[in-house]
Short mmCIF file of C-alpha atoms in Angstrom, two decimals:
data_model
loop_
_atom_site.label_atom_id
_atom_site.label_comp_id
_atom_site.label_asym_id
_atom_site.label_seq_id
_atom_site.Cartn_x
_atom_site.Cartn_y
_atom_site.Cartn_z
CA MET W 1239 158.22 52.12 30.64
CA ARG W 1240 157.60 49.85 27.63
CA ILE W 1241 159.21 46.54 28.30
CA GLY W 1242 159.52 43.36 25.90
CA ILE W 1243 160.18 40.02 27.78
CA VAL W 1244 161.45 37.20 25.90
CA CYS W 1245 161.08 33.67 27.54
CA TYR W 1246 160.38 30.14 27.14
CA ALA W 1247 156.84 29.15 27.60
CA SER W 1248 157.51 25.85 29.42
CA ILE W 1249 156.79 25.08 33.13
CA GLY W 1250 160.50 25.45 33.98
CA GLY W 1251 161.53 28.16 36.65
CA SER W 1252 162.90 30.62 33.92
CA GLY W 1253 159.46 30.68 32.19
CA VAL W 1254 157.57 31.05 35.26
CA VAL W 1255 159.65 33.78 36.66
CA ALA W 1256 159.62 35.74 33.42
CA THR W 1257 155.74 35.52 33.15
CA GLU W 1258 155.29 36.46 36.63
CA LEU W 1259 157.62 39.42 36.15
CA ALA W 1260 155.35 40.39 33.12
CA HIS W 1261 152.34 40.30 35.31
CA SER W 1262 153.86 42.25 38.18
CA LEU W 1263 155.39 45.00 35.83
CA ALA W 1264 151.91 45.51 34.01
CA LEU W 1265 150.25 45.75 37.55
CA ARG W 1266 152.62 48.45 38.39
CA GLY W 1267 151.72 50.51 35.39
CA HIS W 1268 154.26 49.47 32.70
CA THR W 1269 153.39 48.44 29.17
CA VAL W 1270 154.71 44.89 28.69
CA ARG W 1271 154.88 42.58 25.65
CA LEU W 1272 155.67 39.09 26.39
CA ILE W 1273 157.38 37.35 23.41
CA SER W 1274 157.38 33.62 23.16
CA SER W 1275 156.73 30.51 20.82
CA GLU W 1276 153.35 30.01 22.64
CA ARG W 1277 151.35 31.44 25.39
CA PRO W 1278 153.28 30.84 28.69
CA PHE W 1279 152.31 28.39 31.13
CA ARG W 1280 151.36 30.76 34.01
CA TRP W 1281 149.75 33.39 31.63
CA ARG W 1282 147.06 35.23 33.17
CA ASP W 1283 144.34 37.23 31.18
CA GLY W 1284 142.73 40.53 31.90
CA LEU W 1285 145.70 42.90 32.51
CA PRO W 1286 145.12 45.78 30.09
CA GLU W 1287 148.95 46.81 30.01
CA LEU W 1288 150.10 43.22 29.28
CA GLY W 1289 150.05 41.73 25.81
CA PHE W 1290 151.21 38.50 24.19
CA ASP W 1291 153.14 38.24 20.84
CA ARG W 1292 153.52 34.71 19.34
CA VAL W 1293 156.78 33.89 17.52
CA ASP W 1294 155.92 31.86 14.29
CA THR W 1295 158.65 29.75 12.91
CA PRO W 1296 157.65 28.54 9.38
CA ALA W 1297 158.92 25.29 7.96
CA TYR W 1298 161.17 25.76 5.07
CA PRO W 1299 162.26 22.90 2.92
CA LEU W 1300 165.90 24.17 2.76
CA PHE W 1301 166.36 23.83 6.55
CA ARG W 1302 166.22 20.61 8.28
CA GLU W 1303 164.88 22.19 11.45
CA PRO W 1304 162.79 25.31 12.16
CA GLN W 1305 164.96 28.29 12.51
CA TYR W 1306 163.58 29.83 15.86
CA LEU W 1307 166.53 32.17 16.46
CA LEU W 1308 165.94 33.96 13.11
CA ALA W 1309 162.23 34.31 13.51
CA LEU W 1310 162.70 35.39 17.07
CA ALA W 1311 165.22 38.15 16.11
CA THR W 1312 162.84 39.33 13.36
CA ALA W 1313 159.97 39.49 15.73
CA ILE W 1314 161.90 41.48 18.31
CA ALA W 1315 163.01 44.00 15.72
CA ARG W 1316 159.39 44.36 14.65
CA LEU W 1317 157.88 44.71 17.98
CA ALA W 1318 160.62 47.06 19.24
CA CYS W 1319 159.41 49.59 16.59
CA GLU W 1320 155.68 48.83 16.66
CA HIS W 1321 155.41 49.24 20.44
CA HIS W 1322 158.41 51.69 20.91
CA LEU W 1323 160.10 49.43 23.48
CA ASP W 1324 162.43 50.90 25.97
CA VAL W 1325 163.84 47.51 27.05
CA VAL W 1326 163.99 43.88 25.62
CA HIS W 1327 164.42 41.73 28.79
CA ALA W 1328 165.77 38.17 27.57
CA HIS W 1329 165.38 35.36 29.86
CA TYR W 1330 168.26 33.01 28.82
CA ALA W 1331 171.43 33.85 26.99
CA VAL W 1332 170.91 31.50 24.05
CA PRO W 1333 168.84 31.94 22.10
CA HIS W 1334 167.15 34.89 23.56
CA ALA W 1335 169.83 37.29 24.23
CA THR W 1336 171.44 36.29 20.80
CA ALA W 1337 168.18 36.99 19.15
CA ALA W 1338 168.01 40.55 20.85
CA TYR W 1339 171.46 41.21 19.75
CA LEU W 1340 170.68 40.39 16.08
CA ALA W 1341 167.55 42.51 16.30
CA ASP W 1342 169.42 45.40 17.63
CA GLU W 1343 171.92 45.04 14.75
CA MET W 1344 169.23 44.98 12.15
CA LEU W 1345 167.65 48.23 13.81
CA ARG W 1346 170.87 49.92 13.81
CA ALA W 1347 171.44 49.27 10.16
CA ASP W 1348 167.85 50.24 9.19
CA ALA W 1349 167.69 53.92 8.31
CA ASP W 1350 163.92 53.50 8.48
CA ALA W 1351 163.87 52.22 12.16
CA GLY W 1352 163.51 55.69 13.52
CA GLY W 1353 166.07 55.20 16.32
CA CYS W 1354 163.86 52.49 18.00
CA ARG W 1355 166.77 50.58 19.57
CA PRO W 1356 165.64 49.28 23.03
CA ARG W 1357 168.17 48.32 25.45
CA THR W 1358 168.84 44.59 26.17
CA VAL W 1359 168.78 43.23 29.71
CA THR W 1360 169.57 39.55 29.94
CA THR W 1361 168.71 37.28 32.99
CA LEU W 1362 170.62 33.99 33.27
CA HIS W 1363 168.72 31.19 34.95
CA GLY W 1364 171.16 28.38 34.91
CA THR W 1365 170.83 25.89 32.19
CA ASP W 1366 171.89 28.36 29.81
CA VAL W 1367 175.20 28.59 31.56
CA THR W 1368 175.66 25.24 33.34
CA LEU W 1369 174.71 22.99 30.41
CA VAL W 1370 174.63 25.13 27.14
CA GLY W 1371 177.39 27.56 28.14
CA SER W 1372 179.70 24.79 29.33
CA ASP W 1373 179.64 23.12 25.93
CA PRO W 1374 182.40 23.90 23.70
CA SER W 1375 180.17 24.12 20.78
CA TYR W 1376 178.32 27.14 22.34
CA ARG W 1377 180.36 28.66 24.94
CA ARG W 1378 181.71 31.47 22.73
CA VAL W 1379 178.28 32.56 21.40
CA VAL W 1380 176.88 32.23 25.05
CA ALA W 1381 179.75 34.58 26.38
CA PHE W 1382 179.24 36.86 23.49
CA SER W 1383 175.46 37.08 23.77
CA ILE W 1384 175.72 37.93 27.50
CA GLU W 1385 178.44 40.60 27.10
CA GLN W 1386 176.60 42.36 24.28
CA SER W 1387 173.70 43.09 26.71
CA SER W 1388 173.13 46.43 28.36
CA ALA W 1389 172.83 44.70 31.67
CA VAL W 1390 173.16 41.25 32.93
CA THR W 1391 171.47 39.66 36.02
CA ALA W 1392 171.81 36.05 37.55
CA VAL W 1393 169.32 34.56 39.97
CA SER W 1394 171.90 33.64 42.45
CA GLU W 1395 175.46 34.39 43.61
CA SER W 1396 176.34 30.76 42.76
CA LEU W 1397 175.13 31.20 39.06
CA ARG W 1398 177.05 34.55 38.93
CA ARG W 1399 180.36 32.85 39.75
CA ASP W 1400 179.66 29.85 37.52
CA THR W 1401 179.04 32.25 34.63
CA GLN W 1402 182.30 34.00 35.19
CA THR W 1403 184.51 31.05 35.63
CA ALA W 1404 182.87 28.35 33.38
CA VAL W 1405 181.94 30.73 30.48
CA GLY W 1406 184.62 33.37 30.90
CA VAL W 1407 182.15 36.46 30.98
CA ARG W 1408 183.85 39.48 31.97
CA CYS W 1409 181.01 42.04 32.14
CA PRO W 1410 179.47 42.86 35.54
CA ILE W 1411 176.52 40.61 36.67
CA GLU W 1412 174.08 41.72 39.21
CA VAL W 1413 172.39 39.15 41.43
CA ILE W 1414 168.51 39.49 41.51
CA PRO W 1415 166.91 36.37 42.95
CA ASN W 1416 163.63 34.80 41.87
CA PHE W 1417 160.44 36.04 43.63
CA LEU W 1418 156.86 35.04 44.40
CA ASP W 1419 153.45 36.72 44.88
CA CYS W 1420 153.51 36.12 48.54
CA ASP W 1421 149.55 36.99 48.60
CA ALA W 1422 149.03 33.83 46.47
CA TYR W 1423 151.70 31.64 47.93
CA ARG W 1424 150.46 30.84 51.31
CA ARG W 1425 149.26 27.63 53.01
CA GLN W 1426 145.60 26.92 52.36
CA PRO W 1427 144.51 23.83 54.41
CA ASN W 1428 141.90 21.63 52.63
CA PRO W 1429 141.28 18.62 54.98
CA ALA W 1430 138.82 17.08 52.38
CA LEU W 1431 141.28 17.27 49.52
CA ARG W 1432 144.14 15.86 51.86
CA ALA W 1433 141.90 12.93 52.86
CA ARG W 1434 141.66 11.93 49.12
CA PHE W 1435 145.31 11.06 49.08
CA ALA W 1436 146.35 10.28 52.66
CA THR W 1437 144.92 8.73 55.96
CA ASP W 1438 145.60 10.60 59.26
CA ASP W 1439 148.67 8.33 59.95
CA GLN W 1440 150.33 8.91 56.67
CA VAL W 1441 152.72 11.88 55.72
CA ILE W 1442 152.69 13.34 52.32
CA VAL W 1443 155.82 13.93 50.51
CA LEU W 1444 155.73 16.19 47.46
CA HIS W 1445 158.08 16.78 44.42
CA ALA W 1446 157.55 19.19 41.50
CA SER W 1447 159.74 19.69 38.68
CA ASN W 1448 160.01 19.12 34.78
CA PHE W 1449 161.18 15.50 35.25
CA ARG W 1450 164.50 16.13 33.59
CA PRO W 1451 167.71 14.11 34.38
CA VAL W 1452 169.10 17.14 36.59
CA LYS W 1453 166.02 16.76 38.91
CA ARG W 1454 166.81 13.07 39.63
CA VAL W 1455 163.29 11.76 40.03
CA GLY W 1456 164.70 8.32 40.37
CA LEU W 1457 166.41 9.50 43.57
CA VAL W 1458 163.08 11.08 44.69
CA LEU W 1459 161.63 7.63 44.53
CA ASP W 1460 164.65 6.00 46.30
CA VAL W 1461 164.27 8.55 49.11
CA PHE W 1462 160.55 8.11 49.32
CA LEU W 1463 160.69 4.16 49.38
CA ARG W 1464 163.20 4.56 52.45
CA ILE W 1465 160.77 6.86 54.24
CA ARG W 1466 157.84 4.42 53.44
CA ALA W 1467 159.69 1.55 54.77
CA ALA W 1468 159.87 3.19 58.16
CA ARG W 1469 156.43 4.94 58.30
CA PRO W 1470 153.08 5.25 56.36
CA ALA W 1471 153.70 7.82 53.54
CA ARG W 1472 152.43 8.88 50.09
CA LEU W 1473 154.18 10.52 47.26
CA LEU W 1474 152.62 13.24 45.19
CA LEU W 1475 154.48 14.29 42.02
CA ILE W 1476 153.73 17.58 40.11
CA GLY W 1477 155.06 17.99 36.65
CA ASP W 1478 156.03 16.00 33.57
CA GLY W 1479 159.02 15.40 31.26
CA PRO W 1480 161.28 12.82 29.65
CA ASP W 1481 162.11 10.81 32.73
CA ARG W 1482 158.38 10.12 33.56
CA PRO W 1483 158.29 6.76 31.71
CA ALA W 1484 161.38 5.35 33.60
CA LEU W 1485 159.92 6.61 36.96
CA GLU W 1486 156.51 4.90 36.34
CA ALA W 1487 158.27 1.66 35.50
CA ALA W 1488 160.47 1.94 38.69
CA ILE W 1489 157.39 2.72 40.79
CA ALA W 1490 155.75 -0.42 39.35
CA ALA W 1491 158.81 -2.58 39.81
CA ALA W 1492 158.99 -1.58 43.56
CA GLY W 1493 155.26 -2.41 44.07
CA ALA W 1494 154.62 1.17 45.29
CA SER W 1495 152.02 2.27 42.60
CA ASP W 1496 149.42 2.44 45.40
CA ALA W 1497 151.55 4.91 47.28
CA VAL W 1498 152.43 7.46 44.37
CA THR W 1499 150.08 9.85 42.53
CA PHE W 1500 151.15 11.69 39.42
CA LEU W 1501 149.24 15.02 39.28
CA GLY W 1502 150.77 16.23 36.08
CA GLU W 1503 151.31 19.81 35.06
CA VAL W 1504 149.11 22.03 37.36
CA GLN W 1505 148.46 25.83 36.76
CA ASP W 1506 148.23 26.50 40.58
CA PRO W 1507 150.54 24.51 42.87
CA VAL W 1508 149.36 26.11 46.16
CA PRO W 1509 146.51 23.66 46.81
CA TRP W 1510 148.90 20.77 46.57
CA LEU W 1511 151.70 22.29 48.33
CA SER W 1512 149.35 22.97 51.31
CA LEU W 1513 148.65 19.21 51.58
CA ALA W 1514 152.28 18.28 51.87
CA ASP W 1515 154.23 17.45 54.97
CA LEU W 1516 157.70 17.79 53.24
CA PHE W 1517 158.87 19.02 49.84
CA LEU W 1518 161.69 16.93 48.34
CA LEU W 1519 164.09 18.31 45.64
CA PRO W 1520 167.28 16.17 45.37
CA SER W 1521 168.54 17.73 42.36
CA SER W 1522 172.12 17.37 40.89
CA GLN W 1523 172.15 21.07 40.14
CA GLU W 1524 169.79 24.09 40.79
CA SER W 1525 170.82 27.73 40.15
CA PHE W 1526 168.01 28.89 42.43
CA GLY W 1527 165.45 26.33 43.24
CA LEU W 1528 162.00 28.18 42.52
CA ALA W 1529 160.10 25.01 43.45
CA ALA W 1530 161.60 24.93 46.87
CA LEU W 1531 160.75 28.47 47.49
CA GLU W 1532 157.17 28.02 46.52
CA ALA W 1533 157.01 25.21 49.12
CA MET W 1534 158.59 27.29 51.63
CA ALA W 1535 156.01 30.19 51.12
CA CYS W 1536 153.26 27.56 51.86
CA GLY W 1537 154.82 26.60 55.11
CA VAL W 1538 156.29 23.31 53.93
CA PRO W 1539 159.68 22.22 55.29
CA VAL W 1540 161.87 21.35 52.36
CA ALA W 1541 164.70 18.78 51.91
CA VAL W 1542 166.86 19.73 49.07
CA SER W 1543 170.59 18.92 47.74
CA ARG W 1544 173.33 21.19 48.96
CA VAL W 1545 174.16 22.36 45.39
CA GLY W 1546 174.28 25.48 43.36
CA GLY W 1547 172.11 28.34 44.55
CA LEU W 1548 169.87 26.27 46.91
CA PRO W 1549 172.04 27.20 49.98
CA GLU W 1550 171.10 30.95 49.26
CA VAL W 1551 167.59 30.04 49.58
CA VAL W 1552 167.49 27.37 52.36
CA THR W 1553 169.02 27.57 55.61
CA ASP W 1554 170.01 24.17 57.05
CA ASP W 1555 168.00 23.05 60.14
CA ASP W 1556 166.12 26.43 60.15
CA THR W 1557 163.93 26.58 56.91
CA GLY W 1558 164.75 23.32 55.67
CA LEU W 1559 167.32 20.40 55.40
CA LEU W 1560 170.39 20.74 53.07
CA CYS W 1561 171.50 17.29 52.27
CA ASP W 1562 174.29 15.56 50.57
CA PRO W 1563 173.12 15.05 47.00
CA ASP W 1564 174.57 11.53 46.94
CA ASP W 1565 173.46 10.22 50.05
CA ALA W 1566 169.91 8.86 49.77
CA ALA W 1567 170.09 6.98 53.11
CA GLY W 1568 171.27 10.21 54.97
CA MET W 1569 168.67 12.32 53.19
CA ALA W 1570 165.77 9.77 54.27
CA GLY W 1571 167.05 9.52 57.74
CA ARG W 1572 167.15 13.24 58.36
CA ILE W 1573 163.56 13.53 56.85
CA LEU W 1574 162.34 10.76 59.14
CA ALA W 1575 163.84 12.45 62.11
CA LEU W 1576 162.16 15.63 61.16
CA LEU W 1577 158.76 14.06 60.53
CA ALA W 1578 158.81 12.19 63.79
CA ASP W 1579 158.75 15.58 65.62
CA ARG W 1580 155.63 17.30 64.46
CA ASP W 1581 156.22 20.32 66.63
CA ALA W 1582 159.79 20.78 64.97
CA ALA W 1583 158.55 20.20 61.59
CA ALA W 1584 155.69 22.82 62.14
CA ARG W 1585 158.37 25.45 63.42
CA MET W 1586 160.53 24.79 60.46
CA GLY W 1587 157.41 25.31 58.11
CA ARG W 1588 156.46 28.66 59.79
CA ARG W 1589 160.04 29.83 59.60
CA ALA W 1590 160.39 28.92 55.96
CA ALA W 1591 157.37 30.93 55.13
CA ALA W 1592 158.50 34.00 57.22
CA VAL W 1593 161.89 33.92 55.33
CA ALA W 1594 160.16 33.68 51.94
CA ARG W 1595 158.08 36.67 52.83
CA GLU W 1596 161.08 38.52 54.23
CA ARG W 1597 163.41 38.10 51.21
CA PHE W 1598 161.61 36.96 48.15
CA CYS W 1599 158.16 38.71 47.67
CA VAL W 1600 157.31 40.58 44.49
CA ASP W 1601 157.35 43.86 46.33
CA ALA W 1602 161.07 43.39 47.43
CA ILE W 1603 162.42 41.98 44.00
CA VAL W 1604 160.43 43.68 41.11
CA PRO W 1605 161.56 47.27 42.13
CA ARG W 1606 165.19 46.12 41.53
CA TYR W 1607 164.38 45.22 37.97
CA GLU W 1608 162.48 48.61 37.44
CA ALA W 1609 165.75 50.33 38.82
CA LEU W 1610 167.84 48.41 36.42
CA TYR W 1611 165.65 49.16 33.56
CA ALA W 1612 165.91 52.91 34.57
CA ARG W 1613 169.59 52.91 34.66
CA VAL W 1614 170.14 51.12 31.15
CA VAL W 1615 167.80 53.52 29.52
CA ALA W 1616 168.97 56.79 31.09
CA PRO W 1617 171.07 58.90 28.69
CA PRO W 1618 174.86 58.87 29.41
CA GLN W 1619 175.91 61.64 31.65
CA PRO W 1620 178.46 64.10 30.48
CA ALA W 1621 181.85 63.55 32.22
CA SER W 1622 182.58 66.01 34.80
CA PRO W 1623 185.58 68.30 34.60
CA SER W 1624 187.31 66.56 37.37
CA ALA W 1625 186.96 63.22 35.34
CA SER W 1626 189.39 64.43 32.81
CA GLY W 1627 192.01 65.55 35.32
CA SER W 1628 190.99 69.28 35.42
CA THR W 1629 189.03 71.14 38.00
CA THR W 1630 189.29 74.60 36.42
CA PRO W 1631 186.52 75.52 33.87
CA GLY W 1632 188.04 76.28 30.55
CA ALA W 1633 191.44 74.86 31.47
#
């Protein structure tokens, strides 16, 4: 098939999953065009069936801000005809599904388009529903954009429910979870690298996110300081974002600068996950929790908030710890009890890796997207005689 994938290029989960989906589909023989404002964070070169199309948003004096939605809709319409796309897969309702709808309307009205009107599949990742969709200023356009799609997916059952209740979406939503290349995501021990950050008696706690308020990096520090007060520990932080300056100030104020290392944005998190004794994600909301899944696949026990889609990924006391998101002391206490029992922590890490491979590998999830694409582009079947209430030919 010929598939256009529209996504954000940032390090957030939606952009990562969309880019990995594009790679996987290209490896499976499909022709894929990835459409975004810049080359995505996890982009990999060298795949003949995968191409990148940049959306340029020119500045225009009449507008106070760049009109990305309009530029994206125009780009989708152009690329749909240039590459004879069968499907446009929009990751996020607004602006991506909105732009796909506008592109389809332009193509429908264009007599010269030659019938090049790809079907739109929209995947909801969370923020487009839990933040944008719940805002009265955007709720109606979010719901409209979702319902105009040929098919809609959500990355968790929790997000599917939230979309239907908070936004009022009435169309069917299929749950297709996020996934990993499990050949790439596996523990890779590196004693020399670990020795650069921790002594033998120290445990390494790791957090990875885009450092936005929903990730609660202040709580990450709070929990870590409680752990450090009870035993030697180091904190490694992957990512960057708006809450980093405040976090740096809090670390300095706590006198913990020697125990915390900012790794910044990293292309491949596996070497760093492989150092960790525990992955900490105390978010206030997670529609799925891709970072936790990446840690699990690398055999790292995870401690996460019991919110959103995380209980669909993490099983308490089996593959990780599901904690009260507002109880820093309780979260730290459970982590300390787990880390005090090395055998139990190792068993949990092995179990986490096994579950990641059983449920969330690319070969289990990508075929579900392929089947969905095939359904939306299939020509409508004529109604059977029985469907109209008659079973006798010619009656």
